[in-house]
Tab-separated table of C-alpha atoms in Angstrom:
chain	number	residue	atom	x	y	z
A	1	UNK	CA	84.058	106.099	111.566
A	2	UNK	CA	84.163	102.367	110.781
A	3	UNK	CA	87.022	100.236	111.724
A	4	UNK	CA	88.049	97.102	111.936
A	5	UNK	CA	90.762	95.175	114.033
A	6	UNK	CA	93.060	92.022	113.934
A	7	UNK	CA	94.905	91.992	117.216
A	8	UNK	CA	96.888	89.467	116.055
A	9	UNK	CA	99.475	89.967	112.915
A	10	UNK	CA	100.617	86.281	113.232
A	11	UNK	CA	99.026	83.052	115.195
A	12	UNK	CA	100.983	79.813	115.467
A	13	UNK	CA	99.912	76.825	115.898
A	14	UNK	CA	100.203	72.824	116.172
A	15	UNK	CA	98.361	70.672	113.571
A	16	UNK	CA	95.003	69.492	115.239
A	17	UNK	CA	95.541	72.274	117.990
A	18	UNK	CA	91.961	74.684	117.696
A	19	UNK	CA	92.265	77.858	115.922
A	20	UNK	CA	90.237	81.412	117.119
A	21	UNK	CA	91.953	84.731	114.759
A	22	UNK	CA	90.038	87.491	115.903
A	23	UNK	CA	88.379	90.490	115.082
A	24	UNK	CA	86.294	93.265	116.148
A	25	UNK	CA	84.929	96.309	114.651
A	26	UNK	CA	83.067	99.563	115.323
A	27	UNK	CA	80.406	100.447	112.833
A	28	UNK	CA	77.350	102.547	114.299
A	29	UNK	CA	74.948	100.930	112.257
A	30	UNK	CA	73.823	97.147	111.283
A	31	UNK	CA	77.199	95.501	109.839
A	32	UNK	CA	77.770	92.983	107.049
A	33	UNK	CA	81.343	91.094	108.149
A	34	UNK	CA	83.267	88.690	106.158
A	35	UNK	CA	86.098	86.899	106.151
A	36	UNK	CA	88.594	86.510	103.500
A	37	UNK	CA	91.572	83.870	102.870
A	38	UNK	CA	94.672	84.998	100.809
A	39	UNK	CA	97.148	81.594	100.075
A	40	UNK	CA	100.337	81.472	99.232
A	41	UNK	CA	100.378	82.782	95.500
A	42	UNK	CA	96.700	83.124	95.214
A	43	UNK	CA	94.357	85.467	94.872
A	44	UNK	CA	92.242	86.913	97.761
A	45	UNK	CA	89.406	85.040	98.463
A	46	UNK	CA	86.059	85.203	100.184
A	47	UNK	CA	85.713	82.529	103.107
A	48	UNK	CA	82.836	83.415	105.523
A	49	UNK	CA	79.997	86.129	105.563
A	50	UNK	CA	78.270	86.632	108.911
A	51	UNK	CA	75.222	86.473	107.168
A	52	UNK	CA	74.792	82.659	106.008
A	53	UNK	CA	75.879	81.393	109.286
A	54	UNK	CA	77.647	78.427	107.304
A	55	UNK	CA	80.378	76.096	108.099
A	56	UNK	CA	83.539	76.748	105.339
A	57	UNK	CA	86.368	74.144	105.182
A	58	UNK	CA	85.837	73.502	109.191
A	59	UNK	CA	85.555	77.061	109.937
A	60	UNK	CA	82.758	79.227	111.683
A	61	UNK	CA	82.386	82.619	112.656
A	62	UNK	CA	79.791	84.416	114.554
A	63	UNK	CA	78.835	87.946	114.792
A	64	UNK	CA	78.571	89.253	118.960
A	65	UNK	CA	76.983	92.143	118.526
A	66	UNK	CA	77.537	93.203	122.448
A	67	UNK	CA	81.076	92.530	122.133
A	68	UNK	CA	80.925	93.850	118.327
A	69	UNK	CA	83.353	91.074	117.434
A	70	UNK	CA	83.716	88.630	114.755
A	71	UNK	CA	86.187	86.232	115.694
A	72	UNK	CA	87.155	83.349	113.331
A	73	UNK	CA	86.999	79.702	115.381
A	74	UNK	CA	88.542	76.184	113.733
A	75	UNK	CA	88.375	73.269	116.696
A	76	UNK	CA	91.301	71.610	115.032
A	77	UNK	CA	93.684	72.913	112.531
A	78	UNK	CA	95.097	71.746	109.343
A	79	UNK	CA	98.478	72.278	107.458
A	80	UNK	CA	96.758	73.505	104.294
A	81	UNK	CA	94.885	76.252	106.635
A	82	UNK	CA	98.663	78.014	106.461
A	83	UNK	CA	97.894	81.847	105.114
A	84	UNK	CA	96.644	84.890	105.675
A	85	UNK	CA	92.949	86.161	107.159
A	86	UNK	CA	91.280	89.162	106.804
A	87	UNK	CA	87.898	90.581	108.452
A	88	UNK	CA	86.187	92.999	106.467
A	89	UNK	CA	83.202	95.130	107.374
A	90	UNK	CA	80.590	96.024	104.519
A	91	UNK	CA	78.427	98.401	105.810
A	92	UNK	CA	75.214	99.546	104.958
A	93	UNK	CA	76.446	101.929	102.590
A	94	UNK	CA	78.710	98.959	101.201
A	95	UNK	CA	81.898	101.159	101.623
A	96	UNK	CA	84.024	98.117	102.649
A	97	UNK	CA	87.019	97.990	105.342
A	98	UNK	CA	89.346	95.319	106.110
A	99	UNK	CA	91.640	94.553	108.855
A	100	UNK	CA	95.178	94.488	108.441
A	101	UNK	CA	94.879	90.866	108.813
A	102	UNK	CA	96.589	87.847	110.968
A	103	UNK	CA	99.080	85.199	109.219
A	104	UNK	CA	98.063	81.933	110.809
A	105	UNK	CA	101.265	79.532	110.795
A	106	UNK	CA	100.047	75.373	111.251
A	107	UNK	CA	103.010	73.684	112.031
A	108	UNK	CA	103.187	69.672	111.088
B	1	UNK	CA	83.360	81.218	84.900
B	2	UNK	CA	86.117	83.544	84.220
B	3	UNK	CA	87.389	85.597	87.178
B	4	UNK	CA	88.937	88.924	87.536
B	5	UNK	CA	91.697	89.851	84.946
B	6	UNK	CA	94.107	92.384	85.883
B	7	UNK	CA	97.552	93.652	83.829
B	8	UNK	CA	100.137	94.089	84.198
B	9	UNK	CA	101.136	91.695	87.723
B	10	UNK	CA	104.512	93.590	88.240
B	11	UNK	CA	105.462	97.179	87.592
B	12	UNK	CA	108.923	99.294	88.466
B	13	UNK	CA	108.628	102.710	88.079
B	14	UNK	CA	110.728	105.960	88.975
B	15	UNK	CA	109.292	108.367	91.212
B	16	UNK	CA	107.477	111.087	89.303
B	17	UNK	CA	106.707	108.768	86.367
B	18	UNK	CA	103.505	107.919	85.731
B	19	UNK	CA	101.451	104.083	85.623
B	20	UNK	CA	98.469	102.703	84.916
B	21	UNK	CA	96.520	99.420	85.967
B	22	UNK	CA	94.225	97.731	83.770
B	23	UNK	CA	91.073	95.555	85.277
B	24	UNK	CA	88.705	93.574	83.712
B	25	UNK	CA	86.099	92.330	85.822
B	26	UNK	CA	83.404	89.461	86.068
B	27	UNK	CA	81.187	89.169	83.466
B	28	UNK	CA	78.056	90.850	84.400
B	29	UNK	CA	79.234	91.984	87.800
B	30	UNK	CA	78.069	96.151	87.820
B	31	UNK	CA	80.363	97.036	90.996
B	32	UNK	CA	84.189	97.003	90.861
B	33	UNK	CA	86.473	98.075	93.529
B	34	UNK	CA	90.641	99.708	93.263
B	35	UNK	CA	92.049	98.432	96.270
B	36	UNK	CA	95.470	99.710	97.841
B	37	UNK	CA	97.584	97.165	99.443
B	38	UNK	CA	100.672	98.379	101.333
B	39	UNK	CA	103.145	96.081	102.780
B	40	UNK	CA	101.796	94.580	106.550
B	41	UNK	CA	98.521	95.926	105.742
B	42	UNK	CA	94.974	95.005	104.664
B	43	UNK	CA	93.335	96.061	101.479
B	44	UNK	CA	92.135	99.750	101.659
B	45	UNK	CA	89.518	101.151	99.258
B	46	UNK	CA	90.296	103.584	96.876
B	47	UNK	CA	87.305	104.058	94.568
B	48	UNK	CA	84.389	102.028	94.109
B	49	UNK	CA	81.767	102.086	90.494
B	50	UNK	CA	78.933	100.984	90.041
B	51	UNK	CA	78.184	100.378	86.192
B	52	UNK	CA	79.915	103.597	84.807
B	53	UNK	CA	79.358	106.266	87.917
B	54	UNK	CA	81.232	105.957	90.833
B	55	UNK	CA	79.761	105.369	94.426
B	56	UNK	CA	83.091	106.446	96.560
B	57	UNK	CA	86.611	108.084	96.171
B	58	UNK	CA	86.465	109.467	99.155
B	59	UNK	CA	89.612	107.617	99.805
B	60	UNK	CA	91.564	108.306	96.532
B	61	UNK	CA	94.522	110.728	96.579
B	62	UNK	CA	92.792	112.614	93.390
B	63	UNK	CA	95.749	114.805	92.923
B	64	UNK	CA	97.670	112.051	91.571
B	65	UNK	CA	95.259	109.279	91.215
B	66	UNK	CA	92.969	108.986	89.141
B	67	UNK	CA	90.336	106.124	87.446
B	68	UNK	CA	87.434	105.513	84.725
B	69	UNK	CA	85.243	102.200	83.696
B	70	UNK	CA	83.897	104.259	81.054
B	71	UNK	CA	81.736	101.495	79.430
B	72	UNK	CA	80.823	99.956	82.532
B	73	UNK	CA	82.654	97.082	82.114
B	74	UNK	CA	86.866	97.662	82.261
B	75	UNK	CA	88.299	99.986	84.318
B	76	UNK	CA	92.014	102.298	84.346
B	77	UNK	CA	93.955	103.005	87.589
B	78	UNK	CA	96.111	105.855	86.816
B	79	UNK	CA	98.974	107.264	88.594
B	80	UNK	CA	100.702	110.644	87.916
B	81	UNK	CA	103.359	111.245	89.336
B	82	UNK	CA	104.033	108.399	91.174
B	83	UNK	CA	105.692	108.440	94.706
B	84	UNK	CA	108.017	106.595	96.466
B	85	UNK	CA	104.819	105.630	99.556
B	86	UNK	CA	102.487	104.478	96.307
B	87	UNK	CA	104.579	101.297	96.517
B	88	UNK	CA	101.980	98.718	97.053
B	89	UNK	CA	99.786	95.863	95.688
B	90	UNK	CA	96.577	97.054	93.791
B	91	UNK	CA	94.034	95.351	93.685
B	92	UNK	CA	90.598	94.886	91.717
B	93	UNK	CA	87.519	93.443	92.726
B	94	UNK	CA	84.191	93.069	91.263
B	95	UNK	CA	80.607	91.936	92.771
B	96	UNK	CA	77.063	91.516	91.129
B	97	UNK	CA	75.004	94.291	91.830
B	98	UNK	CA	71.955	92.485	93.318
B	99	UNK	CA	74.375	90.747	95.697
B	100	UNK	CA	77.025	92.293	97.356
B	101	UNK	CA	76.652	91.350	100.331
B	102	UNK	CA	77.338	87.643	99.300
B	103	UNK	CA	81.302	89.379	99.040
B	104	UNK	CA	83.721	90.350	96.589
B	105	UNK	CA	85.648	88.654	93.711
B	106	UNK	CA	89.336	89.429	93.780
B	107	UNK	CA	91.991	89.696	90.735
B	108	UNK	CA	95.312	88.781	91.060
B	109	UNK	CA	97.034	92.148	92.211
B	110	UNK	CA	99.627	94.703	90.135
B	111	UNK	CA	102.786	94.671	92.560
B	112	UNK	CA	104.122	98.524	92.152
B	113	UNK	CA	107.283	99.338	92.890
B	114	UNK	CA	108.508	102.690	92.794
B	115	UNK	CA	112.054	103.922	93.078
């Protein structure tokens, strides 16, 4: 069965201090991962997809298939980078799972 | 563009009443998601459509729960009778068909309480 885990439930951190939330998964075939963003009184949003390979507000992620991880990596974090993260695996099949996320805390 | 539209954002129920959840989705998106939400946890599928037909409820507690997008457009989240453990967030998401993979499009959640 497909899973996906967040070690963490909450990372703190300095401002400027670098940033990794993690996240591996177990999925049997080729996965599609992602990484969403929920702020304080917003909506959940999509950040990263493993697929692009893109750069999103400082942050990258890359997929390790050997270690089947999919950890999220800022060199220096912001204030405004405050909320919570969840990795999500889409599947072939596109039945979608998400971790139970990790509250990253930037203190000033 | 408009994004998705959910109703009501806050509901308090007594156990064995019943609820539903109203979602509108992105314009022209074919594939829209009921999420469950509990407290300290991530989102966890409960059905997924795509147009009018649905693709998984493997995951949805069908004595109780149940859901339609009969047009292929809105969709209804029903719950009857509600428990005290359905307390949670529900969400809604939608995606184009051609493109899931590029991720999904979130509403704004209906917070249920029941008590």
């Amino acid at each position: 069965a497909q899973r996906v885990t967040q070690p963490e439930k909450l990372l703190s951190v300095f401002k400027g201090a670098p940033v990794e939330l993690k996240c591996n998964y177990s999925y049997s075939g080729s996965p599609e991962l992602f990484w969403y963003v929920q702020y304080s009184r917003q909506r959940l949003q999509l950040l990263l997809r493993h697929i692009s390979r893109e750069s999103i507000k400082g942050f990258t992620a890359d997929l390790n298939k050997g270690e089947t991880s999919f950890h999220l990596k800022k060199p220096f974090a912001q204030e405004e980078d405050s909320a919570m993260y969840y990795c999500a695996l889409m599947p072939g099949s596109y039945i979608p799972t998400f971790g139970r996320g990790t509250s990253l805390i930037v203190h000033p | 563009e408009a994004g998705v539209a959910q109703s009501p954002r806050y509901k308090i129920i007594e156990k064995r009443q019943s609820v539903a959840f109203w979602c509108n989705p992105i314009s022209g998106h074919a594939t829209l998601y009921w999420y469950q939400q509990i407290l300290g946890q991530g989102p966890k599928l409960l059905i997924q459509f795509q147009n009018n037909g649905v693709v998984d409820d493997s995951q949805l507690p069908k004595d109780r729960f149940s859901a339609e997008r009969l047009k292929g457009v809105d969709s209804t989240l029903k719950i009857q009778p509600a428990k005290l453990e359905d307390s949670a967030v529900y969400l809604c998401a939608s995606s184009p068909l051609q493109a899931q993979s590029r991720g999904q499009y979130f509403g704004p959640g209906t917070r249920l309480t029941v008590t």
